[in-house]
XYZ file of C-alpha atoms in Angstrom:
298
model
C 23.779 -23.563 24.314
C 20.464 -24.474 25.983
C 18.934 -22.786 29.005
C 16.041 -23.669 31.251
C 13.404 -20.952 31.078
C 14.200 -18.308 33.699
C 15.797 -20.886 35.931
C 12.363 -22.330 36.718
C 10.910 -24.027 33.673
C 12.633 -26.963 32.014
C 12.060 -27.710 28.352
C 10.132 -30.786 29.433
C 7.797 -28.683 31.536
C 7.312 -26.278 28.656
C 6.327 -29.102 26.305
C 3.886 -30.385 28.898
C 2.498 -26.913 29.495
C 1.578 -26.368 25.856
C 0.345 -29.908 25.467
C 2.429 -30.293 22.323
C 4.640 -33.297 23.010
C 5.957 -34.686 19.740
C 4.461 -31.778 17.824
C 6.734 -29.463 19.805
C 9.886 -31.332 18.879
C 8.938 -31.448 15.196
C 7.812 -27.850 14.827
C 10.075 -25.100 13.466
C 7.757 -22.212 14.355
C 8.599 -20.265 17.524
C 6.325 -19.953 20.540
C 5.738 -16.908 22.720
C 5.757 -17.412 26.484
C 4.119 -14.555 28.433
C 5.162 -13.950 32.037
C 3.342 -12.351 34.951
C 4.480 -9.471 37.170
C 6.717 -11.856 39.144
C 8.412 -13.140 35.989
C 6.627 -16.488 36.220
C 5.652 -18.106 32.888
C 1.917 -18.153 32.183
C 1.456 -21.662 30.771
C -2.179 -21.079 29.842
C -1.240 -18.136 27.586
C 1.617 -19.706 25.595
C 0.976 -19.066 21.908
C 2.358 -20.648 18.747
C 3.422 -18.248 15.980
C 2.221 -18.794 12.413
C 4.491 -18.797 9.377
C 3.685 -16.071 6.876
C 6.076 -15.949 3.961
C 9.633 -14.971 5.308
C 8.587 -14.478 8.937
C 6.419 -15.795 11.765
C 3.650 -13.728 13.269
C 1.033 -13.569 15.959
C -1.780 -11.056 16.391
C -3.736 -10.024 19.451
C -1.260 -11.381 22.019
C -2.202 -10.358 25.553
C 0.857 -9.373 27.571
C 0.686 -8.707 31.293
C 4.296 -7.777 32.092
C 6.560 -9.352 29.487
C 7.368 -12.394 27.384
C 10.029 -14.605 25.809
C 10.357 -16.299 22.457
C 10.856 -20.071 22.523
C 12.690 -21.573 19.574
C 12.118 -25.259 18.962
C 14.787 -27.948 19.083
C 14.516 -31.708 18.764
C 14.324 -32.390 22.485
C 14.311 -29.029 24.218
C 13.729 -25.315 23.700
C 16.084 -22.395 23.218
C 14.725 -19.175 24.664
C 15.299 -15.711 23.241
C 15.078 -12.261 24.787
C 16.369 -8.810 23.851
C 20.089 -8.623 23.310
C 21.876 -7.171 26.356
C 22.939 -4.046 24.428
C 19.587 -3.479 22.694
C 17.236 -0.593 23.440
C 14.856 -1.746 26.165
C 11.861 -1.685 26.103
C 11.823 -2.614 22.391
C 11.213 -0.014 19.697
C 7.722 -0.188 18.221
C 7.524 -0.990 14.522
C 11.276 -1.544 13.999
C 13.535 -4.594 14.134
C 14.704 -5.499 17.657
C 17.670 -7.910 18.109
C 17.341 -11.157 20.062
C 19.868 -13.376 21.787
C 19.667 -16.624 23.753
C 18.153 -15.915 27.156
C 19.458 -17.100 30.493
C 18.134 -16.733 34.046
C 15.306 -14.227 34.397
C 15.960 -12.232 31.234
C 12.614 -11.616 29.584
C 11.263 -8.788 27.432
C 9.405 -6.319 29.620
C 6.365 -4.603 28.138
C 3.466 -2.485 29.420
C 0.267 -4.447 29.863
C -1.637 -4.575 26.589
C -2.452 -6.459 23.405
C 0.199 -6.644 20.691
C 0.968 -7.914 17.190
C 4.431 -9.478 16.796
C 6.603 -10.773 13.967
C 9.704 -12.969 14.335
C 12.485 -12.891 11.703
C 15.337 -15.379 11.517
C 18.965 -14.372 11.054
C 18.852 -15.517 7.453
C 15.805 -13.403 6.687
C 17.294 -10.109 7.908
C 20.902 -10.864 6.944
C 22.210 -10.430 10.469
C 23.963 -12.401 13.177
C 20.824 -12.126 15.309
C 17.204 -13.161 15.107
C 14.898 -10.124 15.280
C 11.303 -9.247 16.050
C 8.901 -6.351 15.645
C 6.086 -5.419 17.995
C 3.205 -2.937 17.686
C 0.003 -2.351 19.689
C -2.849 -4.323 18.134
C -5.094 -1.249 18.150
C -2.508 0.962 16.405
C -0.528 -1.099 13.917
C 0.327 1.749 11.516
C 1.863 4.306 13.879
C 3.762 6.440 13.141
C 6.277 5.010 15.609
C 9.450 6.855 16.538
C 12.371 5.680 18.695
C 12.698 7.536 21.998
C 16.331 8.233 21.154
C 18.865 7.852 18.375
C 22.581 7.076 18.516
C 25.423 8.793 16.694
C 27.950 6.020 16.101
C 31.504 7.360 16.243
C 34.768 6.296 14.627
C 36.179 4.989 17.939
C 33.259 2.598 18.527
C 31.505 4.756 21.119
C 28.210 6.583 20.609
C 26.381 9.775 21.510
C 22.708 9.584 22.516
C 20.392 12.095 20.839
C 17.000 12.474 22.506
C 13.816 13.817 21.023
C 10.034 13.784 20.904
C 7.623 12.741 18.158
C 10.361 11.996 15.654
C 12.444 15.187 16.072
C 15.879 14.828 17.703
C 18.369 17.587 18.501
C 21.919 17.826 19.773
C 23.235 21.209 20.891
C 26.655 20.290 22.247
C 29.644 18.125 21.352
C 28.544 17.535 17.758
C 30.992 15.008 16.241
C 32.693 15.604 12.911
C 32.020 12.061 11.641
C 29.177 9.706 12.552
C 26.448 7.283 11.523
C 22.832 7.525 12.734
C 21.215 4.449 14.295
C 18.256 3.602 16.517
C 20.314 0.868 18.214
C 23.815 1.374 19.687
C 25.323 -0.947 17.070
C 26.584 -0.525 13.516
C 24.221 -2.885 11.704
C 22.542 -2.062 8.406
C 19.132 -2.954 9.852
C 19.324 -0.025 12.296
C 21.131 2.672 10.273
C 19.561 5.858 8.891
C 21.912 6.790 6.063
C 21.881 9.244 3.172
C 19.267 8.357 0.542
C 21.850 9.512 -1.988
C 24.811 7.494 -0.778
C 27.273 10.132 -1.983
C 25.508 13.029 -0.226
C 27.131 12.696 3.195
C 28.903 16.063 3.549
C 26.687 18.191 5.798
C 26.704 21.887 4.922
C 25.404 24.391 7.454
C 21.675 24.990 7.081
C 21.098 22.374 4.375
C 19.036 19.237 5.060
C 20.184 15.858 3.701
C 17.496 13.230 3.094
C 18.004 10.031 5.095
C 16.329 6.634 5.103
C 16.433 3.418 7.081
C 18.893 0.896 5.601
C 20.219 3.524 3.154
C 23.879 4.460 2.690
C 24.778 2.232 5.624
C 28.490 2.011 4.845
C 29.205 5.747 4.619
C 29.467 8.193 7.524
C 28.189 11.752 7.644
C 30.933 14.379 7.818
C 30.503 17.941 9.088
C 32.420 20.879 10.560
C 30.585 21.984 13.720
C 33.469 24.224 14.785
C 32.552 26.568 11.918
C 29.047 27.203 13.296
C 28.110 30.356 15.163
C 27.003 29.822 18.761
C 23.329 30.479 17.997
C 23.437 28.014 15.058
C 25.224 25.209 16.898
C 22.824 22.322 16.582
C 22.308 18.976 14.893
C 18.712 18.164 13.955
C 17.439 14.752 12.862
C 13.812 14.459 11.786
C 11.901 11.261 11.045
C 8.536 13.043 10.842
C 6.004 11.988 8.194
C 8.470 9.727 6.449
C 10.310 12.799 5.073
C 13.445 12.106 7.098
C 16.532 14.316 7.101
C 19.625 15.336 9.039
C 20.834 18.923 9.233
C 23.644 20.757 10.957
C 23.158 24.435 11.754
C 19.945 26.448 11.635
C 17.622 26.157 8.662
C 18.169 29.041 6.275
C 14.428 29.291 5.524
C 12.984 32.645 6.616
C 9.750 33.255 8.481
C 8.236 34.700 5.267
C 9.071 31.467 3.435
C 7.044 29.573 6.031
C 4.007 31.828 5.625
C 4.069 31.258 1.880
C 4.744 27.512 2.021
C 2.718 26.342 4.975
C -0.689 27.847 4.299
C -3.354 26.495 6.666
C -3.040 22.812 5.786
C -0.213 21.663 8.080
C -0.255 21.486 11.860
C 2.429 23.610 13.508
C 4.188 22.311 16.619
C 6.939 23.804 18.739
C 9.761 21.993 20.537
C 12.523 23.069 22.860
C 16.048 22.714 21.497
C 16.260 19.523 23.557
C 13.369 18.018 21.575
C 10.544 18.360 24.120
C 7.195 19.214 22.496
C 5.294 22.199 23.889
C 1.510 22.275 24.249
C 1.373 26.008 23.504
C 2.955 28.601 21.239
C 6.018 29.963 23.093
C 6.360 33.717 23.599
C 10.112 34.238 23.597
C 13.368 32.352 23.146
C 14.784 29.859 20.624
C 12.632 26.902 19.591
C 12.209 24.251 16.890
C 9.157 24.837 14.694
C 7.698 21.750 12.979
C 5.192 22.195 10.180
C 4.432 19.088 8.182
C 7.835 17.667 7.272
C 9.653 21.009 7.683
C 11.711 21.732 10.819
C 13.445 25.020 11.550
C 14.837 26.944 14.512
C 13.000 30.178 15.221
C 13.628 33.108 17.565
C 10.433 34.400 19.204
């Protein structure tokens, strides 16, 4: 199915705008079409992506308000934006799903300069084309999703919010779930058990997780057995040492003094995942030191 760009720009206009003509119809590399604050395409800033082994890329793209991908056909273009169910704005550094765009559906982004990569369906083994995007001045991150999704047996999901890669849920913990950064069960988005058989969550014990690991097996736990002050689900993606844990960490304060030393930065979060800019004086908090996360009473 073909669509005119945002209801304003025909494929013919687009070809004229980039001055490509026959080259446009013969090319297989996608273009990126930036838009201004009104959603109008910026013809003078259309850029052609370069093939680089199993993907297409572009570096240093200036974006004012948003953009679209333009796939090339023989006589006209097919335009791609974020899938309607995808996290929006897109997640930095991770695969974001694309679908054919209609009307004024474009990818909204804060003004800035970005590096992008475009992956075809065949490359990622999915029913959707995907892309990644990172700021040009910070390509390494770390980048963390603003939220994660617990995918349930009935097809619904629970949103788990967090800050700086630490996510907590303190109510309605499900007994069976998958962890994903998109609200869909697709191996490209799933954080599963590194050891595919280690999916039974025991209170206080962390299970190592990884992106695109153990994607076909769900985590199982028994939250009803937790005491009220231990009722929590913690997911950490910090420093690449990712884990999921149900119940409070069994590590004692003395263990932290012996293990942490002075080398790791200590940060404190509320149980809802909000980072504090000071050491709290009283109450229950999450303490993050390096890749270690525990709940502490102060």
